[in-house]
Short mmCIF file of C-alpha atoms in Angstrom, two decimals:
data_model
loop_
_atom_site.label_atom_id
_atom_site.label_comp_id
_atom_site.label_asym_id
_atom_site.label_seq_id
_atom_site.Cartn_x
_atom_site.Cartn_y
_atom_site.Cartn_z
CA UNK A 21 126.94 91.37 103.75
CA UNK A 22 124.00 89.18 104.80
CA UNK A 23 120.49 90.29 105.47
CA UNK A 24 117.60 88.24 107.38
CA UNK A 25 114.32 88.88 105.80
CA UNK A 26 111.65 88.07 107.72
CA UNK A 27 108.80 87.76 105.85
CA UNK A 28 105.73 85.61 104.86
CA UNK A 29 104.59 87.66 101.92
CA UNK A 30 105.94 85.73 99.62
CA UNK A 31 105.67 87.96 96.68
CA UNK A 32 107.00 90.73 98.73
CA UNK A 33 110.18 88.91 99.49
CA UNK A 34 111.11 87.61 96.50
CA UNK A 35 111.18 91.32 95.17
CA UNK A 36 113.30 92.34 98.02
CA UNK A 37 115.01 89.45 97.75
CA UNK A 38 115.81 90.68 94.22
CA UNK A 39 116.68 94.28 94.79
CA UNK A 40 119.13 92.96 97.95
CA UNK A 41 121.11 90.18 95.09
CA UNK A 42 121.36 92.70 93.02
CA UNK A 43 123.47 94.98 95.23
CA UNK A 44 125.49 91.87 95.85
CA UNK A 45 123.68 90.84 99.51
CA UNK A 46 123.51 87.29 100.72
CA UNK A 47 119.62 87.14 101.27
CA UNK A 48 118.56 84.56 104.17
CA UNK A 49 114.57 83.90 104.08
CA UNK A 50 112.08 83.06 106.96
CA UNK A 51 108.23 83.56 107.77
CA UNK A 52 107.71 83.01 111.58
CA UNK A 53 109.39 83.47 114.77
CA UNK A 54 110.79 80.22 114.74
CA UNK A 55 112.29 79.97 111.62
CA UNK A 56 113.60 83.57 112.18
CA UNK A 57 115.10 82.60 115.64
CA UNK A 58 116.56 79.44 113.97
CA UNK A 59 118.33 81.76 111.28
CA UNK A 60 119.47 83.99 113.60
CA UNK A 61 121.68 81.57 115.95
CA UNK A 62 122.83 78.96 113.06
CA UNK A 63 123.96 81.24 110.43
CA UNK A 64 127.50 83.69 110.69
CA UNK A 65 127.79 87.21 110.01
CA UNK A 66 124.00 88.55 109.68
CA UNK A 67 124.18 92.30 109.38
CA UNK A 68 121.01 93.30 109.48
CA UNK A 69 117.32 91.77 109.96
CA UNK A 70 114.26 93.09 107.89
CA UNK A 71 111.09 92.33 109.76
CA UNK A 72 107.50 92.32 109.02
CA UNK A 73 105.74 93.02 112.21
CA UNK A 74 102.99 90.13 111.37
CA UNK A 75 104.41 86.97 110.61
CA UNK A 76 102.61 83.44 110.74
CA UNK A 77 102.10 81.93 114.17
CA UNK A 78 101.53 83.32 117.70
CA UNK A 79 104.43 85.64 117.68
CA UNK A 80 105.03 88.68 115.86
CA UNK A 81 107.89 91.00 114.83
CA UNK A 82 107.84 92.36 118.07
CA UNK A 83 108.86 89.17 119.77
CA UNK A 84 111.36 88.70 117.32
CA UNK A 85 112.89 91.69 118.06
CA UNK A 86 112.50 91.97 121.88
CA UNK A 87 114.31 88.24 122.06
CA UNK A 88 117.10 89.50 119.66
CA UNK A 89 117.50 92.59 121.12
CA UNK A 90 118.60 90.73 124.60
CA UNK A 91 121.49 89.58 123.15
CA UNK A 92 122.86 91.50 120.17
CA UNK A 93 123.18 94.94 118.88
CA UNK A 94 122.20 93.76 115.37
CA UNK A 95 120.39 96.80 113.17
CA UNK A 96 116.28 96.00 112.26
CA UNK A 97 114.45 97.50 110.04
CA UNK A 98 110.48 96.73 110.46
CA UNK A 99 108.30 96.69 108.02
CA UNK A 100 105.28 96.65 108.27
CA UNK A 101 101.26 97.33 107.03
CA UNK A 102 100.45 98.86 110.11
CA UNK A 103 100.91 103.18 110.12
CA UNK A 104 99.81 103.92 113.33
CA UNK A 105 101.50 105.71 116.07
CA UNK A 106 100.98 103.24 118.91
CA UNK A 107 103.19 100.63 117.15
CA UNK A 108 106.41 102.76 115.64
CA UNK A 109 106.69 104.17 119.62
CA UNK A 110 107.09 100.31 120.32
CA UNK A 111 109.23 99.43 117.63
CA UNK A 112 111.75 102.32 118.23
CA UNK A 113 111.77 101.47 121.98
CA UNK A 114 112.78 98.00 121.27
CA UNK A 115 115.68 99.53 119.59
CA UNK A 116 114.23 99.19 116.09
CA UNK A 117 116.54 101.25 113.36
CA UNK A 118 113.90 102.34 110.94
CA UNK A 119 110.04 101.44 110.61
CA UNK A 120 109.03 101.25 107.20
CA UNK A 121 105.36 101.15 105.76
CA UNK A 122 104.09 99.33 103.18
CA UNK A 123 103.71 99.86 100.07
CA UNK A 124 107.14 100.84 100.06
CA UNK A 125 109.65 101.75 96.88
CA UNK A 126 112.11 98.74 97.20
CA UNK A 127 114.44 101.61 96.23
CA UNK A 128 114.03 103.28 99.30
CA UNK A 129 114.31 100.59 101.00
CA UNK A 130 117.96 99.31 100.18
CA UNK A 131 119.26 103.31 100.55
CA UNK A 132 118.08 103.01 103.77
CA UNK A 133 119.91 99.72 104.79
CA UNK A 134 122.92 100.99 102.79
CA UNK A 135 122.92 103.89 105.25
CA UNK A 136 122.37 101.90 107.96
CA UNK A 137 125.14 99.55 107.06
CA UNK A 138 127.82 102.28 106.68
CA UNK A 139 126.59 103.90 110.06
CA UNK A 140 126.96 100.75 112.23
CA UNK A 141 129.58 98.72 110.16
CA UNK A 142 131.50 101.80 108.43
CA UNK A 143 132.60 102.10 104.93
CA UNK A 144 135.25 100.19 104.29
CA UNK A 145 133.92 96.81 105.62
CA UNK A 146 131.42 94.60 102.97
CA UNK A 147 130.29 91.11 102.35
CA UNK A 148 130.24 89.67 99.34
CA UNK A 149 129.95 85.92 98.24
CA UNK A 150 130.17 85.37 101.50
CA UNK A 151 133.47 86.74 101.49
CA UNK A 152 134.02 89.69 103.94
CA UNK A 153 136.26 92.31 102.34
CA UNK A 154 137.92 94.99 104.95
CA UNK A 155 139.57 97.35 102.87
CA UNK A 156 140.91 98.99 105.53
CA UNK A 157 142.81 96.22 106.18
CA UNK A 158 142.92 94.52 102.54
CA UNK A 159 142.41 91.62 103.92
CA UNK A 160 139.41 88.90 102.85
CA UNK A 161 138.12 86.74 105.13
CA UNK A 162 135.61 83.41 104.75
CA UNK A 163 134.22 83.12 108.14
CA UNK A 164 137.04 82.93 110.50
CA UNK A 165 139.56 82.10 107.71
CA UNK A 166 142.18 84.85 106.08
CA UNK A 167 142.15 84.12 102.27
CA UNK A 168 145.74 84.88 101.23
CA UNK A 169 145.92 87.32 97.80
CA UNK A 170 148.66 88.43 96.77
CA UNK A 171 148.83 92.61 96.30
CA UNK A 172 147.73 92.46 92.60
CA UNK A 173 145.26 89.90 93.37
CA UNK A 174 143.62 91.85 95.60
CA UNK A 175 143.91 95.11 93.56
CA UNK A 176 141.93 93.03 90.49
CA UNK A 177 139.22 91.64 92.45
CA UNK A 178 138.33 94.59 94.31
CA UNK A 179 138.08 96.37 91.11
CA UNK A 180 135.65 93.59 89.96
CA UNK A 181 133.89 94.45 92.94
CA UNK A 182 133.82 98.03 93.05
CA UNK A 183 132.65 97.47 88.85
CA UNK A 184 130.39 94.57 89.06
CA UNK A 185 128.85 93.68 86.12
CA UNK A 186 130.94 96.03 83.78
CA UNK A 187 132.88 93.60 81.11
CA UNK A 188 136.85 94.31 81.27
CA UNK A 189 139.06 93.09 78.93
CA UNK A 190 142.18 91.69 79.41
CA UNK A 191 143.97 94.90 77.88
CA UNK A 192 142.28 97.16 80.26
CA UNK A 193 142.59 95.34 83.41
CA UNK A 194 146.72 95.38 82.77
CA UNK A 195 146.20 99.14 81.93
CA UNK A 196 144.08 99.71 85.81
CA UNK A 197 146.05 97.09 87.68
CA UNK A 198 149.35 97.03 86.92
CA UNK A 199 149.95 100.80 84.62
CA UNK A 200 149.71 101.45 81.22
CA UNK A 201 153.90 101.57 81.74
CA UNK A 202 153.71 97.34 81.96
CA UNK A 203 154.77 95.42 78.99
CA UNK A 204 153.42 92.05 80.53
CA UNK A 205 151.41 89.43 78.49
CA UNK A 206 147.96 90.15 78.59
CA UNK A 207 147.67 86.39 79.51
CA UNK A 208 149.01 87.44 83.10
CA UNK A 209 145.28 88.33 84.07
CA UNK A 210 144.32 84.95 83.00
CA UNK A 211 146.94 83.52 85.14
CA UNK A 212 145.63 86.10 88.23
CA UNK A 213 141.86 85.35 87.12
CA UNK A 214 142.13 81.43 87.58
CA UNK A 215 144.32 82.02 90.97
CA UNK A 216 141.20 83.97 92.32
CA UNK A 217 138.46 81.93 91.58
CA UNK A 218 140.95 79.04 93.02
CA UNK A 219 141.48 80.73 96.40
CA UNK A 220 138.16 82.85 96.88
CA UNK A 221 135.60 79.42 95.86
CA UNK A 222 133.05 82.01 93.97
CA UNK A 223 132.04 81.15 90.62
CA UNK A 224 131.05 84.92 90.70
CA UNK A 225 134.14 86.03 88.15
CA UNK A 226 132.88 85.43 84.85
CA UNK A 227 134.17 85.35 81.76
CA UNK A 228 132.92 86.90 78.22
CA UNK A 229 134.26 85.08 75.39
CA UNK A 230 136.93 87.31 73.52
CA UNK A 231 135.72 90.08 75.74
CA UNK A 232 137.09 89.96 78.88
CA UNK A 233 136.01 89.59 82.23
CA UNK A 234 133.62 90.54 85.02
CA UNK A 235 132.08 90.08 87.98
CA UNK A 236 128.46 89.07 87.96
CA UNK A 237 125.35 89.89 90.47
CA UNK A 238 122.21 89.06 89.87
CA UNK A 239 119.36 91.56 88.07
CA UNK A 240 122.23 94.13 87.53
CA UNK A 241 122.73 94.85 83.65
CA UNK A 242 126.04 94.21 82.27
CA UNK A 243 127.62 97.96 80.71
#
């Protein structure tokens, strides 16, 4: 899924710029109103918005969020210095999700948005790569484009997914995908491998030599 972080700490985001990668979230960055309003109506599928209620410029989160609010049901999460009273009231009448104060565990943070997520978007809908993945459905989409897998390409990447970072090898994938009652060639998960990074356009699938393979995110350790 995407995430708008709207921030001009720039320390701040590039740590939860780091945490969000590392659960596998497209991260978009801005640091005012404008570049957060620009954000907003050129880029597809944002899921949720974090927002620092003071920002550079005249306008603050506030704005952001009143002008957003208008038009879209979006979740926002604000974040902000400021503790008092006075200014949660406002944010939660705006139609703010959660107000969170700084200094904040990063943590936290991200269990919060996961719950938010799976409140307003459900469990078995994720973005990834910029891929959306309904498993619902099984289908994966890229924008407003179906990518056509076929059943045991599906089955392999979602396990990827569901297992980033963890090294497979070929052996074991055969074993999980198609049952330890297949006497394929193990070279039929290269053959499945190369069709998905063909068709999906990631060059998240990776490949550990005479390992196996697995799917890599950012600042997660490989097990």
């Amino acid at each position: 899924m995407k995430i708008l972080i709207v921030e001009d700490d720039l320390k701040l985001m590039i740590i939860v710029k780091d945490y969000l990668e590392s659960e596998g979230f497209e991260v978009l960055e801005a640091k005012s109103y404008e570049e957060a309003m620009s954000q907003y109506y050129t880029s597809k599928n944002i899921s949720l918005i974090l927002l620092d209620l003071m920002i550079e410029g005249k306008k603050n989160g506030f704005d952001i969020c009143t002008e957003i609010k208008k038009i879209s049901e979006i979740p926002i999460v604000m974040i902000t210095a400021n503790s008092n009273d006075k200014d949660q009231l406002m944010g939660y009448k705006l139609g703010i999700d959660e107000y969170i104060i700084k200094p904040f565990n990063p943590q936290i943070l991200i269990a919060k948005i996961k719950s938010i997520l799976t409140r307003v978007y459900g469990e078995d809908t994720f973005e990834i790569f910029g891929l959306l993945v309904d498993k619902k459905k099984q289908l994966i989409s890229k924008g407003k484009e179906h990518i056509n897998l076929t059943p045991k390409e599906y089955k392999l990447f979602l396990h990827l997914v569901e297992n980033k970072n963890k090294i497979y090898s070929r052996e074991q994938l055969l074993n999980i995908i198609w049952g330890y009652d297949y006497y394929g060639d193990t070279r039929t998960i290269d053959t499945h491998i190369k069709s998905l990074r063909k068709k999906l356009g990631i060059d998240g699938i990776k490949t550990k030599s005479k390992v196996g393979y697995y799917l890599e995110v950012k600042n997660e350790i490989k097990k």
